[in-house]
Amino acid sequence: NAGVTQTPKFRVLKTGQSMTLLCAQDMNHEYMYWYRQDPGMGLRLIHYSVGEGTTAKGEVPDGYNVSRLKKQNFLLGLESAAPSQTSVYFCASRSGGRPAYEQYFGPGTRLTVT
Amino acid sequence: LAKTTQPISMDSYEGQEVNITCSHNNIATNDYITWYQQFPSQGPRFIIQGYKTKVTNEVASLFIPADRKSSTLSLPRVSLSDTAVYYCLVGDEGNTGFQKLVFGTGTRLLVSP
C-alpha cells in the first residue's frame, strides 16, 4: 500500500513551457485534491475532484487544469508556466467514509519556473 | 471557516511534554478541530481530530474546553523526530465533497537534545 504518490518529485521549467503532474492513490479514495504551498505560507487549494470523471475549481485555479479519468489518478496540468507558479505542489485524497478533514497527502512536487 | 491563531514557534527538549494551544473564538456549532503535522519536504499528516472534551490516540491528545474557543494539542515525551510544523484547522465536517483544508502558518516546534 503506497498511499499517495506524486510524479515527478522535482522539475524546472522555462516560462511558457507546459507540464503535467501526476498523483496516484491506491486507497480507493473518492476525493482528491491539488494544493500549492509557497514558502512560509499555508496550503492553498487549486482544484479538487469528488469522484472519477469530476473536477472543480478551488481557490487558486487560474493557470491550471485537471483531469480525473481514472479513480486512482488525478492530473494537474500547467499549460504555459509562469514564475508565479514556482511552488511545492501537494496532492491529497480522502475516503468518503471518513471525516472530511482526514486527508492523506503525497510527498510533493517541487516546481521551479525560470 | 473559523479563523485560528497559534504561536509561531515553540522550543522544547527531548522527553518533555509539549502543549500547543490554538485559539478559535468564532468556532461554529458544527465545526470540528483537526491537527496536522508537517515535516520539512513532506506533505502534511493528519494527527488527531475532536469536537469536545478530550481525544487521545497513539500519537497525541487533544483537549477541548467546554466553550470550544480554544484547543490544546499535547505531545507526550517529545523526541527529535517530533520537530515539525503543527497546524490547527477548524471547520464543518459536513460531507459535501468540497472540503478544502485551510492551513494557516502553523506552529514550528523545535525539539533539542
JSON list of C-alpha atoms in Angstrom, two decimals:
[
{"chain": "A", "resi": 1, "resn": "ASN", "atom": "CA", "xyz": [0.00, 0.00, 0.00]},
{"chain": "A", "resi": 2, "resn": "ALA", "atom": "CA", "xyz": [1.92, 3.03, -1.28]},
{"chain": "A", "resi": 3, "resn": "GLY", "atom": "CA", "xyz": [-0.69, 5.60, -0.23]},
{"chain": "A", "resi": 4, "resn": "VAL", "atom": "CA", "xyz": [-0.46, 8.78, -2.29]},
{"chain": "A", "resi": 5, "resn": "THR", "atom": "CA", "xyz": [2.40, 9.11, -4.75]},
{"chain": "A", "resi": 6, "resn": "GLN", "atom": "CA", "xyz": [3.38, 12.07, -6.92]},
{"chain": "A", "resi": 7, "resn": "THR", "atom": "CA", "xyz": [5.42, 12.25, -10.10]},
{"chain": "A", "resi": 8, "resn": "PRO", "atom": "CA", "xyz": [7.84, 13.93, -10.63]},
{"chain": "A", "resi": 9, "resn": "LYS", "atom": "CA", "xyz": [9.47, 14.95, -7.34]},
{"chain": "A", "resi": 10, "resn": "PHE", "atom": "CA", "xyz": [11.32, 17.92, -8.85]},
{"chain": "A", "resi": 11, "resn": "ARG", "atom": "CA", "xyz": [11.04, 19.86, -12.07]},
{"chain": "A", "resi": 12, "resn": "VAL", "atom": "CA", "xyz": [12.47, 23.02, -13.55]},
{"chain": "A", "resi": 13, "resn": "LEU", "atom": "CA", "xyz": [10.55, 24.69, -16.36]},
{"chain": "A", "resi": 14, "resn": "LYS", "atom": "CA", "xyz": [11.16, 27.71, -18.51]},
{"chain": "A", "resi": 15, "resn": "THR", "atom": "CA", "xyz": [8.44, 30.34, -18.74]},
{"chain": "A", "resi": 16, "resn": "GLY", "atom": "CA", "xyz": [5.85, 29.28, -21.29]},
{"chain": "A", "resi": 17, "resn": "GLN", "atom": "CA", "xyz": [6.56, 25.56, -21.13]},
{"chain": "A", "resi": 18, "resn": "SER", "atom": "CA", "xyz": [3.89, 23.07, -20.19]},
{"chain": "A", "resi": 19, "resn": "MET", "atom": "CA", "xyz": [3.89, 20.03, -17.97]},
{"chain": "A", "resi": 20, "resn": "THR", "atom": "CA", "xyz": [1.64, 17.57, -16.17]},
{"chain": "A", "resi": 21, "resn": "LEU", "atom": "CA", "xyz": [1.93, 16.48, -12.57]},
{"chain": "A", "resi": 22, "resn": "LEU", "atom": "CA", "xyz": [0.61, 13.04, -11.76]},
{"chain": "A", "resi": 23, "resn": "CYS", "atom": "CA", "xyz": [-0.99, 12.00, -8.49]},
{"chain": "A", "resi": 24, "resn": "ALA", "atom": "CA", "xyz": [-1.87, 8.38, -7.82]},
{"chain": "A", "resi": 25, "resn": "GLN", "atom": "CA", "xyz": [-3.54, 6.78, -4.81]},
{"chain": "A", "resi": 26, "resn": "ASP", "atom": "CA", "xyz": [-4.12, 3.13, -4.10]},
{"chain": "A", "resi": 27, "resn": "MET", "atom": "CA", "xyz": [-6.60, 3.53, -1.25]},
{"chain": "A", "resi": 28, "resn": "ASN", "atom": "CA", "xyz": [-9.72, 3.63, -3.44]},
{"chain": "A", "resi": 29, "resn": "HIS", "atom": "CA", "xyz": [-10.48, 7.16, -2.22]},
{"chain": "A", "resi": 30, "resn": "GLU", "atom": "CA", "xyz": [-13.29, 9.09, -3.83]},
{"chain": "A", "resi": 31, "resn": "TYR", "atom": "CA", "xyz": [-11.99, 12.60, -3.21]},
{"chain": "A", "resi": 32, "resn": "MET", "atom": "CA", "xyz": [-8.74, 14.03, -4.49]},
{"chain": "A", "resi": 33, "resn": "TYR", "atom": "CA", "xyz": [-7.20, 17.49, -4.17]},
{"chain": "A", "resi": 34, "resn": "TRP", "atom": "CA", "xyz": [-4.35, 19.56, -5.54]},
{"chain": "A", "resi": 35, "resn": "TYR", "atom": "CA", "xyz": [-2.76, 22.18, -3.25]},
{"chain": "A", "resi": 36, "resn": "ARG", "atom": "CA", "xyz": [0.17, 24.50, -3.61]},
{"chain": "A", "resi": 37, "resn": "GLN", "atom": "CA", "xyz": [2.39, 25.66, -0.78]},
{"chain": "A", "resi": 38, "resn": "ASP", "atom": "CA", "xyz": [4.57, 28.74, -1.05]},
{"chain": "A", "resi": 39, "resn": "PRO", "atom": "CA", "xyz": [7.42, 29.49, 1.36]},
{"chain": "A", "resi": 40, "resn": "GLY", "atom": "CA", "xyz": [6.18, 30.46, 4.81]},
{"chain": "A", "resi": 41, "resn": "MET", "atom": "CA", "xyz": [2.56, 30.06, 3.83]},
{"chain": "A", "resi": 42, "resn": "GLY", "atom": "CA", "xyz": [-0.12, 27.52, 4.32]},
{"chain": "A", "resi": 43, "resn": "LEU", "atom": "CA", "xyz": [-1.61, 25.37, 1.60]},
{"chain": "A", "resi": 44, "resn": "ARG", "atom": "CA", "xyz": [-3.99, 26.76, -0.96]},
{"chain": "A", "resi": 45, "resn": "LEU", "atom": "CA", "xyz": [-6.44, 24.60, -2.88]},
{"chain": "A", "resi": 46, "resn": "ILE", "atom": "CA", "xyz": [-6.07, 24.65, -6.67]},
{"chain": "A", "resi": 47, "resn": "HIS", "atom": "CA", "xyz": [-8.61, 22.09, -7.90]},
{"chain": "A", "resi": 48, "resn": "TYR", "atom": "CA", "xyz": [-10.38, 19.10, -6.46]},
{"chain": "A", "resi": 49, "resn": "SER", "atom": "CA", "xyz": [-12.42, 16.09, -7.51]},
{"chain": "A", "resi": 50, "resn": "VAL", "atom": "CA", "xyz": [-15.29, 14.34, -5.76]},
{"chain": "A", "resi": 51, "resn": "GLY", "atom": "CA", "xyz": [-15.14, 11.26, -7.95]},
{"chain": "A", "resi": 52, "resn": "GLU", "atom": "CA", "xyz": [-14.00, 9.74, -11.22]},
{"chain": "A", "resi": 53, "resn": "GLY", "atom": "CA", "xyz": [-14.79, 11.99, -14.14]},
{"chain": "A", "resi": 54, "resn": "THR", "atom": "CA", "xyz": [-15.47, 15.06, -11.98]},
{"chain": "A", "resi": 55, "resn": "THR", "atom": "CA", "xyz": [-13.37, 18.14, -11.27]},
{"chain": "A", "resi": 56, "resn": "ALA", "atom": "CA", "xyz": [-14.00, 21.52, -9.70]},
{"chain": "A", "resi": 57, "resn": "LYS", "atom": "CA", "xyz": [-12.13, 24.75, -9.05]},
{"chain": "A", "resi": 58, "resn": "GLY", "atom": "CA", "xyz": [-10.57, 25.59, -5.71]},
{"chain": "A", "resi": 59, "resn": "GLU", "atom": "CA", "xyz": [-9.41, 28.99, -4.57]},
{"chain": "A", "resi": 60, "resn": "VAL", "atom": "CA", "xyz": [-6.45, 29.48, -6.94]},
{"chain": "A", "resi": 61, "resn": "PRO", "atom": "CA", "xyz": [-7.35, 27.65, -10.19]},
{"chain": "A", "resi": 62, "resn": "ASP", "atom": "CA", "xyz": [-6.07, 30.14, -12.78]},
{"chain": "A", "resi": 63, "resn": "GLY", "atom": "CA", "xyz": [-3.29, 28.78, -14.96]},
{"chain": "A", "resi": 64, "resn": "TYR", "atom": "CA", "xyz": [-4.02, 25.16, -14.08]},
{"chain": "A", "resi": 65, "resn": "ASN", "atom": "CA", "xyz": [-6.20, 22.40, -15.48]},
{"chain": "A", "resi": 66, "resn": "VAL", "atom": "CA", "xyz": [-7.01, 19.00, -14.06]},
{"chain": "A", "resi": 67, "resn": "SER", "atom": "CA", "xyz": [-8.40, 15.68, -15.14]},
{"chain": "A", "resi": 68, "resn": "ARG", "atom": "CA", "xyz": [-9.59, 12.58, -13.35]},
{"chain": "A", "resi": 69, "resn": "LEU", "atom": "CA", "xyz": [-10.19, 9.92, -15.96]},
{"chain": "A", "resi": 70, "resn": "LYS", "atom": "CA", "xyz": [-9.48, 7.11, -13.52]},
{"chain": "A", "resi": 71, "resn": "LYS", "atom": "CA", "xyz": [-10.47, 6.99, -9.86]},
{"chain": "A", "resi": 72, "resn": "GLN", "atom": "CA", "xyz": [-6.93, 6.43, -8.69]},
{"chain": "A", "resi": 73, "resn": "ASN", "atom": "CA", "xyz": [-5.29, 9.22, -10.71]},
{"chain": "A", "resi": 74, "resn": "PHE", "atom": "CA", "xyz": [-5.58, 13.00, -10.57]},
{"chain": "A", "resi": 75, "resn": "LEU", "atom": "CA", "xyz": [-3.56, 15.01, -13.07]},
{"chain": "A", "resi": 76, "resn": "LEU", "atom": "CA", "xyz": [-2.61, 18.67, -12.74]},
{"chain": "A", "resi": 77, "resn": "GLY", "atom": "CA", "xyz": [-1.58, 20.49, -15.90]},
{"chain": "A", "resi": 78, "resn": "LEU", "atom": "CA", "xyz": [0.22, 23.76, -16.42]},
{"chain": "A", "resi": 79, "resn": "GLU", "atom": "CA", "xyz": [-0.41, 24.92, -19.99]},
{"chain": "A", "resi": 80, "resn": "SER", "atom": "CA", "xyz": [2.01, 27.86, -20.02]},
{"chain": "A", "resi": 81, "resn": "ALA", "atom": "CA", "xyz": [4.17, 28.01, -16.92]},
{"chain": "A", "resi": 82, "resn": "ALA", "atom": "CA", "xyz": [4.87, 31.35, -15.23]},
{"chain": "A", "resi": 83, "resn": "PRO", "atom": "CA", "xyz": [7.39, 32.22, -12.49]},
{"chain": "A", "resi": 84, "resn": "SER", "atom": "CA", "xyz": [4.44, 32.83, -10.13]},
{"chain": "A", "resi": 85, "resn": "GLN", "atom": "CA", "xyz": [3.74, 29.10, -10.33]},
{"chain": "A", "resi": 86, "resn": "THR", "atom": "CA", "xyz": [7.03, 28.27, -8.65]},
{"chain": "A", "resi": 87, "resn": "SER", "atom": "CA", "xyz": [5.87, 26.34, -5.62]},
{"chain": "A", "resi": 88, "resn": "VAL", "atom": "CA", "xyz": [5.59, 22.96, -3.94]},
{"chain": "A", "resi": 89, "resn": "TYR", "atom": "CA", "xyz": [2.54, 21.07, -5.14]},
{"chain": "A", "resi": 90, "resn": "PHE", "atom": "CA", "xyz": [0.80, 18.56, -2.92]},
{"chain": "A", "resi": 91, "resn": "CYS", "atom": "CA", "xyz": [-1.84, 16.07, -3.86]},
{"chain": "A", "resi": 92, "resn": "ALA", "atom": "CA", "xyz": [-4.21, 14.67, -1.25]},
{"chain": "A", "resi": 93, "resn": "SER", "atom": "CA", "xyz": [-7.01, 12.16, -1.14]},
{"chain": "A", "resi": 94, "resn": "ARG", "atom": "CA", "xyz": [-9.66, 11.06, 1.29]},
{"chain": "A", "resi": 95, "resn": "SER", "atom": "CA", "xyz": [-12.33, 8.47, 1.72]},
{"chain": "A", "resi": 96, "resn": "GLY", "atom": "CA", "xyz": [-15.97, 9.43, 1.65]},
{"chain": "A", "resi": 97, "resn": "GLY", "atom": "CA", "xyz": [-16.47, 7.25, 4.67]},
{"chain": "A", "resi": 98, "resn": "ARG", "atom": "CA", "xyz": [-14.00, 9.08, 6.88]},
{"chain": "A", "resi": 99, "resn": "PRO", "atom": "CA", "xyz": [-14.00, 12.60, 8.36]},
{"chain": "A", "resi": 100, "resn": "ALA", "atom": "CA", "xyz": [-13.63, 15.19, 5.63]},
{"chain": "A", "resi": 101, "resn": "TYR", "atom": "CA", "xyz": [-10.61, 16.71, 7.34]},
{"chain": "A", "resi": 102, "resn": "GLU", "atom": "CA", "xyz": [-8.73, 13.41, 7.37]},
{"chain": "A", "resi": 103, "resn": "GLN", "atom": "CA", "xyz": [-6.83, 13.80, 4.14]},
{"chain": "A", "resi": 104, "resn": "TYR", "atom": "CA", "xyz": [-3.78, 11.83, 3.04]},
{"chain": "A", "resi": 105, "resn": "PHE", "atom": "CA", "xyz": [-1.04, 13.80, 1.35]},
{"chain": "A", "resi": 106, "resn": "GLY", "atom": "CA", "xyz": [1.62, 12.83, -1.14]},
{"chain": "A", "resi": 107, "resn": "PRO", "atom": "CA", "xyz": [5.29, 13.79, -0.75]},
{"chain": "A", "resi": 108, "resn": "GLY", "atom": "CA", "xyz": [5.00, 16.84, -3.00]},
{"chain": "A", "resi": 109, "resn": "THR", "atom": "CA", "xyz": [6.46, 18.07, -6.29]},
{"chain": "A", "resi": 110, "resn": "ARG", "atom": "CA", "xyz": [8.88, 20.97, -6.13]},
{"chain": "A", "resi": 111, "resn": "LEU", "atom": "CA", "xyz": [8.45, 23.06, -9.27]},
{"chain": "A", "resi": 112, "resn": "THR", "atom": "CA", "xyz": [10.65, 25.96, -10.29]},
{"chain": "A", "resi": 113, "resn": "VAL", "atom": "CA", "xyz": [9.74, 28.16, -13.24]},
{"chain": "A", "resi": 114, "resn": "THR", "atom": "CA", "xyz": [12.53, 30.36, -14.55]},
{"chain": "B", "resi": 1, "resn": "LEU", "atom": "CA", "xyz": [-14.27, 28.66, 8.20]},
{"chain": "B", "resi": 2, "resn": "ALA", "atom": "CA", "xyz": [-13.28, 29.84, 11.66]},
{"chain": "B", "resi": 3, "resn": "LYS", "atom": "CA", "xyz": [-10.03, 31.75, 11.93]},
{"chain": "B", "resi": 4, "resn": "THR", "atom": "CA", "xyz": [-7.37, 30.12, 14.08]},
{"chain": "B", "resi": 5, "resn": "THR", "atom": "CA", "xyz": [-4.44, 31.62, 15.97]},
{"chain": "B", "resi": 6, "resn": "GLN", "atom": "CA", "xyz": [-1.40, 29.63, 17.03]},
{"chain": "B", "resi": 7, "resn": "PRO", "atom": "CA", "xyz": [2.04, 30.54, 18.36]},
{"chain": "B", "resi": 8, "resn": "ILE", "atom": "CA", "xyz": [4.51, 30.92, 15.52]},
{"chain": "B", "resi": 9, "resn": "SER", "atom": "CA", "xyz": [7.16, 28.78, 17.18]},
{"chain": "B", "resi": 10, "resn": "MET", "atom": "CA", "xyz": [7.95, 26.73, 20.26]},
{"chain": "B", "resi": 11, "resn": "ASP", "atom": "CA", "xyz": [11.09, 25.14, 21.62]},
{"chain": "B", "resi": 12, "resn": "SER", "atom": "CA", "xyz": [11.36, 22.02, 23.75]},
{"chain": "B", "resi": 13, "resn": "TYR", "atom": "CA", "xyz": [13.77, 19.32, 24.81]},
{"chain": "B", "resi": 14, "resn": "GLU", "atom": "CA", "xyz": [13.62, 15.60, 24.31]},
{"chain": "B", "resi": 15, "resn": "GLY", "atom": "CA", "xyz": [11.44, 13.81, 26.83]},
{"chain": "B", "resi": 16, "resn": "GLN", "atom": "CA", "xyz": [9.33, 16.81, 27.69]},
{"chain": "B", "resi": 17, "resn": "GLU", "atom": "CA", "xyz": [5.60, 17.16, 27.17]},
{"chain": "B", "resi": 18, "resn": "VAL", "atom": "CA", "xyz": [4.67, 19.83, 24.65]},
{"chain": "B", "resi": 19, "resn": "ASN", "atom": "CA", "xyz": [1.33, 21.62, 24.59]},
{"chain": "B", "resi": 20, "resn": "ILE", "atom": "CA", "xyz": [0.39, 23.73, 21.59]},
{"chain": "B", "resi": 21, "resn": "THR", "atom": "CA", "xyz": [-2.69, 25.89, 22.00]},
{"chain": "B", "resi": 22, "resn": "CYS", "atom": "CA", "xyz": [-4.88, 27.11, 19.19]},
{"chain": "B", "resi": 23, "resn": "SER", "atom": "CA", "xyz": [-7.46, 29.87, 19.57]},
{"chain": "B", "resi": 24, "resn": "HIS", "atom": "CA", "xyz": [-10.64, 29.76, 17.50]},
{"chain": "B", "resi": 25, "resn": "ASN", "atom": "CA", "xyz": [-13.04, 32.23, 19.06]},
{"chain": "B", "resi": 26, "resn": "ASN", "atom": "CA", "xyz": [-15.50, 32.12, 16.16]},
{"chain": "B", "resi": 27, "resn": "ILE", "atom": "CA", "xyz": [-15.90, 28.35, 16.06]},
{"chain": "B", "resi": 28, "resn": "ALA", "atom": "CA", "xyz": [-19.34, 27.32, 14.85]},
{"chain": "B", "resi": 29, "resn": "THR", "atom": "CA", "xyz": [-21.59, 24.67, 16.34]},
{"chain": "B", "resi": 30, "resn": "ASN", "atom": "CA", "xyz": [-20.90, 22.16, 13.56]},
{"chain": "B", "resi": 31, "resn": "ASP", "atom": "CA", "xyz": [-17.14, 22.75, 13.43]},
{"chain": "B", "resi": 32, "resn": "TYR", "atom": "CA", "xyz": [-14.57, 20.12, 14.31]},
{"chain": "B", "resi": 33, "resn": "ILE", "atom": "CA", "xyz": [-10.97, 20.78, 15.34]},
{"chain": "B", "resi": 34, "resn": "THR", "atom": "CA", "xyz": [-8.24, 18.99, 13.45]},
{"chain": "B", "resi": 35, "resn": "TRP", "atom": "CA", "xyz": [-4.46, 18.98, 13.79]},
{"chain": "B", "resi": 36, "resn": "TYR", "atom": "CA", "xyz": [-1.90, 18.20, 11.13]},
{"chain": "B", "resi": 37, "resn": "GLN", "atom": "CA", "xyz": [1.86, 17.72, 11.33]},
{"chain": "B", "resi": 38, "resn": "GLN", "atom": "CA", "xyz": [4.27, 18.59, 8.52]},
{"chain": "B", "resi": 39, "resn": "PHE", "atom": "CA", "xyz": [7.92, 17.63, 8.36]},
{"chain": "B", "resi": 40, "resn": "PRO", "atom": "CA", "xyz": [10.30, 19.54, 6.06]},
{"chain": "B", "resi": 41, "resn": "SER", "atom": "CA", "xyz": [9.95, 18.50, 2.43]},
{"chain": "B", "resi": 42, "resn": "GLN", "atom": "CA", "xyz": [6.95, 16.30, 3.16]},
{"chain": "B", "resi": 43, "resn": "GLY", "atom": "CA", "xyz": [3.20, 16.59, 2.86]},
{"chain": "B", "resi": 44, "resn": "PRO", "atom": "CA", "xyz": [1.07, 17.26, 5.95]},
{"chain": "B", "resi": 45, "resn": "ARG", "atom": "CA", "xyz": [0.00, 14.30, 8.04]},
{"chain": "B", "resi": 46, "resn": "PHE", "atom": "CA", "xyz": [-3.31, 14.03, 9.89]},
{"chain": "B", "resi": 47, "resn": "ILE", "atom": "CA", "xyz": [-2.70, 13.70, 13.63]},
{"chain": "B", "resi": 48, "resn": "ILE", "atom": "CA", "xyz": [-5.97, 13.99, 15.51]},
{"chain": "B", "resi": 49, "resn": "GLN", "atom": "CA", "xyz": [-9.47, 15.40, 15.38]},
{"chain": "B", "resi": 50, "resn": "GLY", "atom": "CA", "xyz": [-12.04, 16.23, 18.02]},
{"chain": "B", "resi": 51, "resn": "TYR", "atom": "CA", "xyz": [-15.27, 18.03, 18.74]},
{"chain": "B", "resi": 52, "resn": "LYS", "atom": "CA", "xyz": [-15.32, 18.44, 22.51]},
{"chain": "B", "resi": 53, "resn": "THR", "atom": "CA", "xyz": [-13.65, 17.29, 25.75]},
{"chain": "B", "resi": 54, "resn": "LYS", "atom": "CA", "xyz": [-10.65, 15.03, 25.18]},
{"chain": "B", "resi": 55, "resn": "VAL", "atom": "CA", "xyz": [-9.50, 12.79, 22.38]},
{"chain": "B", "resi": 56, "resn": "THR", "atom": "CA", "xyz": [-6.44, 10.58, 22.57]},
{"chain": "B", "resi": 57, "resn": "ASN", "atom": "CA", "xyz": [-4.71, 8.38, 20.04]},
{"chain": "B", "resi": 58, "resn": "GLU", "atom": "CA", "xyz": [-1.32, 6.73, 19.77]},
{"chain": "B", "resi": 59, "resn": "VAL", "atom": "CA", "xyz": [0.33, 9.97, 18.72]},
{"chain": "B", "resi": 60, "resn": "ALA", "atom": "CA", "xyz": [-1.22, 12.79, 20.73]},
{"chain": "B", "resi": 61, "resn": "SER", "atom": "CA", "xyz": [-4.05, 14.07, 22.89]},
{"chain": "B", "resi": 62, "resn": "LEU", "atom": "CA", "xyz": [-6.43, 16.87, 22.07]},
{"chain": "B", "resi": 63, "resn": "PHE", "atom": "CA", "xyz": [-8.04, 18.87, 24.86]},
{"chain": "B", "resi": 64, "resn": "ILE", "atom": "CA", "xyz": [-11.08, 21.00, 24.09]},
{"chain": "B", "resi": 65, "resn": "PRO", "atom": "CA", "xyz": [-12.73, 23.08, 26.84]},
{"chain": "B", "resi": 66, "resn": "ALA", "atom": "CA", "xyz": [-16.47, 23.35, 27.16]},
{"chain": "B", "resi": 67, "resn": "ASP", "atom": "CA", "xyz": [-16.71, 26.69, 25.31]},
{"chain": "B", "resi": 68, "resn": "ARG", "atom": "CA", "xyz": [-14.63, 25.24, 22.42]},
{"chain": "B", "resi": 69, "resn": "LYS", "atom": "CA", "xyz": [-12.99, 28.60, 21.77]},
{"chain": "B", "resi": 70, "resn": "SER", "atom": "CA", "xyz": [-9.57, 27.04, 22.03]},
{"chain": "B", "resi": 71, "resn": "SER", "atom": "CA", "xyz": [-7.92, 23.65, 21.87]},
{"chain": "B", "resi": 72, "resn": "THR", "atom": "CA", "xyz": [-4.62, 22.20, 23.00]},
{"chain": "B", "resi": 73, "resn": "LEU", "atom": "CA", "xyz": [-2.59, 19.58, 21.21]},
{"chain": "B", "resi": 74, "resn": "SER", "atom": "CA", "xyz": [-0.49, 17.63, 23.69]},
{"chain": "B", "resi": 75, "resn": "LEU", "atom": "CA", "xyz": [2.55, 15.64, 22.60]},
{"chain": "B", "resi": 76, "resn": "PRO", "atom": "CA", "xyz": [3.88, 13.42, 25.39]},
{"chain": "B", "resi": 77, "resn": "ARG", "atom": "CA", "xyz": [7.62, 12.93, 25.78]},
{"chain": "B", "resi": 78, "resn": "VAL", "atom": "CA", "xyz": [8.72, 14.50, 22.52]},
{"chain": "B", "resi": 79, "resn": "SER", "atom": "CA", "xyz": [11.73, 13.29, 20.61]},
{"chain": "B", "resi": 80, "resn": "LEU", "atom": "CA", "xyz": [13.91, 14.95, 17.98]},
{"chain": "B", "resi": 81, "resn": "SER", "atom": "CA", "xyz": [11.70, 13.43, 15.31]},
{"chain": "B", "resi": 82, "resn": "ASP", "atom": "CA", "xyz": [8.75, 15.50, 16.52]},
{"chain": "B", "resi": 83, "resn": "THR", "atom": "CA", "xyz": [10.42, 18.62, 15.15]},
{"chain": "B", "resi": 84, "resn": "ALA", "atom": "CA", "xyz": [7.87, 19.81, 12.60]},
{"chain": "B", "resi": 85, "resn": "VAL", "atom": "CA", "xyz": [5.22, 22.40, 11.87]},
{"chain": "B", "resi": 86, "resn": "TYR", "atom": "CA", "xyz": [1.85, 21.75, 13.52]},
{"chain": "B", "resi": 87, "resn": "TYR", "atom": "CA", "xyz": [-1.33, 23.14, 12.01]},
{"chain": "B", "resi": 88, "resn": "CYS", "atom": "CA", "xyz": [-4.68, 23.65, 13.72]},
{"chain": "B", "resi": 89, "resn": "LEU", "atom": "CA", "xyz": [-7.72, 23.63, 11.45]},
{"chain": "B", "resi": 90, "resn": "VAL", "atom": "CA", "xyz": [-11.35, 24.28, 12.28]},
{"chain": "B", "resi": 91, "resn": "GLY", "atom": "CA", "xyz": [-14.30, 23.60, 10.03]},
{"chain": "B", "resi": 92, "resn": "ASP", "atom": "CA", "xyz": [-17.56, 21.89, 9.34]},
{"chain": "B", "resi": 93, "resn": "GLU", "atom": "CA", "xyz": [-17.30, 18.16, 8.80]},
{"chain": "B", "resi": 94, "resn": "GLY", "atom": "CA", "xyz": [-20.34, 18.14, 6.55]},
{"chain": "B", "resi": 95, "resn": "ASN", "atom": "CA", "xyz": [-19.72, 15.58, 3.85]},
{"chain": "B", "resi": 96, "resn": "THR", "atom": "CA", "xyz": [-20.39, 17.87, 0.92]},
{"chain": "B", "resi": 97, "resn": "GLY", "atom": "CA", "xyz": [-17.37, 16.70, -1.04]},
{"chain": "B", "resi": 98, "resn": "PHE", "atom": "CA", "xyz": [-15.80, 20.09, -1.27]},
{"chain": "B", "resi": 99, "resn": "GLN", "atom": "CA", "xyz": [-13.81, 20.07, 1.91]},
{"chain": "B", "resi": 100, "resn": "LYS", "atom": "CA", "xyz": [-10.64, 22.03, 1.46]},
{"chain": "B", "resi": 101, "resn": "LEU", "atom": "CA", "xyz": [-8.26, 22.35, 4.34]},
{"chain": "B", "resi": 102, "resn": "VAL", "atom": "CA", "xyz": [-7.42, 25.92, 5.32]},
{"chain": "B", "resi": 103, "resn": "PHE", "atom": "CA", "xyz": [-3.91, 25.84, 6.67]},
{"chain": "B", "resi": 104, "resn": "GLY", "atom": "CA", "xyz": [-2.57, 28.88, 8.45]},
{"chain": "B", "resi": 105, "resn": "THR", "atom": "CA", "xyz": [1.13, 29.37, 9.08]},
{"chain": "B", "resi": 106, "resn": "GLY", "atom": "CA", "xyz": [1.16, 26.78, 11.87]},
{"chain": "B", "resi": 107, "resn": "THR", "atom": "CA", "xyz": [3.45, 26.39, 14.89]},
{"chain": "B", "resi": 108, "resn": "ARG", "atom": "CA", "xyz": [7.04, 25.46, 14.25]},
{"chain": "B", "resi": 109, "resn": "LEU", "atom": "CA", "xyz": [8.17, 23.10, 17.02]},
{"chain": "B", "resi": 110, "resn": "LEU", "atom": "CA", "xyz": [11.88, 22.60, 17.52]},
{"chain": "B", "resi": 111, "resn": "VAL", "atom": "CA", "xyz": [12.95, 19.75, 19.80]},
{"chain": "B", "resi": 112, "resn": "SER", "atom": "CA", "xyz": [16.54, 19.84, 21.00]},
{"chain": "B", "resi": 113, "resn": "PRO", "atom": "CA", "xyz": [18.65, 17.12, 22.63]}
]
